Amino acid sequence: MKEIKVVVASKNPVKINCTAAAFKKVFPESRILVEGISVPSGVADQPMTDKETLQGAQNRAENASRLVPEAHYWVGIEGGIDEVHQSMEAFAWVYIVSSTRRGKARTASFDLPPQIQQLIHKGIELGVADDMVFKRSNSKQKNGAVGILTKDLINRAEYYEPAVVLALIPFVNQDLY
């Protein structure tokens, strides 16, 4: 059985678990080893545009590749916010690097409630704003805003996992990319 070593550019268990689940789906004949490491994103703690969020995911993946060069894949996942269509949307970018190619994909987006928007406008990170509004602790390492707002119909790991799969498209269709 082929062994694939994947490094997630985060110690967040949600990001590690969703990456492991996605890689196991995409490479079912392989043994997937996933490790999380802390690396800087090079962007604000709360990215406020689509472009900044993508840059954070890319920076994380590339920083992880320099720290653990023996891995096969490096994954950066960055949650962000953008103000579009008179609302504030939350989403995340996934950026995956290997020695030969790159892949990226964005999650679906969803509108944030006005009370959370107000806190974010005051400079408070989404995860902290969620904890304040919903009287929780460390929700970003649990079900996150998406889990809270969907009443756990979609938790944070389930939300990220399809984007990890989509970011792997260039790796499983190498003849096309």
C-alpha positions as MATLAB code, in Angstrom:
seq = 'MKEIKVVVASKNPVKINCTAAAFKKVFPESRILVEGISVPSGVADQPMTDKETLQGAQNRAENASRLVPEAHYWVGIEGGIDEVHQSMEAFAWVYIVSSTRRGKARTASFDLPPQIQQLIHKGIELGVADDMVFKRSNSKQKNGAVGILTKDLINRAEYYEPAVVLALIPFVNQDLY';
ca = [
       0.000    0.000    0.000;
       1.382    3.391   -0.997;
       1.930    5.837    1.858;
       1.083    9.521    1.382;
       2.339   12.059    3.895;
       0.215   15.210    4.134;
       1.103   18.260    6.209;
      -1.703   20.616    7.189;
      -0.483   24.132    7.883;
      -2.456   24.336   11.135;
      -2.756   22.620   14.497;
      -6.547   23.100   14.374;
      -8.099   19.611   14.678;
     -10.977   20.608   12.367;
      -8.556   21.400    9.517;
      -6.483   18.274   10.160;
      -9.535   15.985   10.295;
     -11.231   17.369    7.180;
      -7.970   17.064    5.241;
      -7.511   13.456    6.353;
     -11.083   12.591    5.372;
     -10.763   14.223    1.943;
      -7.415   12.587    1.124;
      -8.788    9.176    2.147;
     -11.692    9.657   -0.283;
      -9.482   10.832   -3.143;
      -6.732    8.236   -2.585;
      -8.599    5.199   -1.186;
      -5.828    2.753   -2.146;
      -3.215    4.647   -0.125;
      -2.343    4.916    3.543;
      -2.784    8.595    4.425;
      -0.608   10.081    7.177;
      -1.658   13.583    8.211;
       0.274   15.920   10.482;
      -0.572   19.451   11.551;
       2.034   22.158   12.090;
       1.792   25.825   12.981;
       3.008   28.238   10.319;
       2.334   31.926    9.687;
      -0.252   32.956    7.108;
       1.401   36.266    6.308;
      -2.012   37.951    6.303;
      -4.253   39.473    8.968;
      -5.641   37.152   11.648;
      -9.021   37.859   10.069;
      -8.588   38.196    6.299;
     -11.167   40.666    5.007;
     -11.130   40.001    1.249;
     -11.244   37.027   -1.065;
      -7.754   37.871   -2.358;
      -6.216   38.154    1.129;
      -7.829   34.882    2.209;
      -6.463   33.002   -0.807;
      -3.036   34.524   -0.166;
      -3.169   33.302    3.439;
      -3.987   29.736    2.371;
      -1.207   29.782   -0.240;
       1.320   31.220    2.229;
       0.438   28.582    4.804;
       0.869   25.696    2.346;
       4.167   27.041    1.016;
       5.520   27.788    4.518;
       4.628   24.234    5.575;
       6.465   22.830    2.534;
       9.637   24.588    3.641;
       9.324   23.311    7.228;
       8.538   19.672    6.392;
      10.058   19.121    2.932;
       9.782   15.322    3.060;
       5.958   15.342    2.834;
       4.086   14.619   -0.400;
       1.431   17.331    0.015;
       1.097   20.530    2.016;
      -2.341   21.991    2.704;
      -3.230   25.545    3.677;
      -6.784   26.332    4.774;
      -7.664   29.958    5.477;
     -11.047   31.247    6.590;
     -11.979   34.721    5.444;
     -14.652   37.338    5.057;
     -15.638   39.571    2.193;
     -18.262   42.271    1.921;
     -20.290   41.722   -1.231;
     -23.841   42.462   -2.291;
     -24.515   44.595    0.823;
     -23.667   41.719    3.161;
     -20.678   40.146    4.868;
     -19.918   36.632    3.693;
     -17.753   34.010    5.358;
     -15.864   31.371    3.358;
     -12.488   29.619    3.218;
      -9.808   28.909    0.638;
      -7.904   25.631    0.438;
      -4.517   25.659   -1.266;
      -2.582   22.429   -1.825;
       1.047   22.141   -2.918;
       3.096   19.151   -4.045;
       6.581   19.056   -5.520;
       5.104   19.261   -9.033;
       1.828   21.168   -8.936;
      -0.647   23.377   -7.114;
      -4.401   23.142   -6.541;
      -6.916   25.449   -4.943;
     -10.629   25.613   -4.222;
     -12.992   27.801   -2.267;
     -15.786   26.676    0.020;
     -19.335   27.865   -0.350;
     -20.011   31.225    1.287;
     -22.714   32.261    3.729;
     -23.974   35.544    5.148;
     -23.067   36.500    8.683;
     -25.681   37.959   11.051;
     -25.585   41.746   11.695;
     -24.465   41.329   15.326;
     -21.366   39.381   14.215;
     -20.742   41.816   11.358;
     -20.663   44.697   13.842;
     -18.042   42.951   15.992;
     -15.915   42.166   12.938;
     -16.091   45.831   11.892;
     -14.631   46.614   15.338;
     -11.625   44.415   14.500;
     -12.714   41.218   16.244;
     -11.912   37.911   14.516;
     -14.909   35.813   13.383;
     -14.195   32.939   15.800;
     -14.007   35.322   18.761;
     -17.158   37.148   17.599;
     -18.985   33.794   17.393;
     -17.920   32.953   20.929;
     -19.093   36.353   22.185;
     -22.490   36.283   20.451;
     -23.288   32.624   21.028;
     -21.717   32.352   24.519;
     -19.271   29.620   23.517;
     -15.580   28.926   23.871;
     -13.107   28.188   21.070;
     -15.840   27.433   18.524;
     -13.385   27.748   15.624;
     -11.762   24.494   16.733;
     -15.184   22.876   16.977;
     -18.212   23.480   14.749;
     -17.367   27.091   13.810;
     -19.719   29.774   12.546;
     -21.119   27.470    9.873;
     -22.010   24.829   12.467;
     -23.523   27.328   14.864;
     -25.584   29.078   12.180;
     -26.810   25.843   10.524;
     -27.549   24.314   13.930;
     -24.907   21.680   13.122;
     -26.514   20.559    9.877;
     -23.080   21.390    8.438;
     -20.145   21.421   10.817;
     -16.850   23.121   10.044;
     -15.029   19.920    9.000;
     -17.883   18.927    6.656;
     -17.842   22.450    5.242;
     -14.103   22.376    4.427;
     -13.852   18.777    3.200;
     -15.414   19.280   -0.282;
     -13.041   22.188   -0.948;
     -10.066   19.963   -0.063;
     -11.368   17.355   -2.534;
     -11.846   20.034   -5.204;
      -8.340   21.418   -4.623;
      -7.001   17.928   -5.381;
      -8.477   17.922   -8.917;
      -5.178   18.902  -10.605;
      -3.369   16.118   -8.731;
      -5.732   13.346   -9.838;
      -6.085   14.689  -13.393;
      -2.429   15.367  -14.086;
      -2.853   14.870  -17.833;
      -5.257   17.833  -17.884;
      -3.253   20.243  -15.719;
];
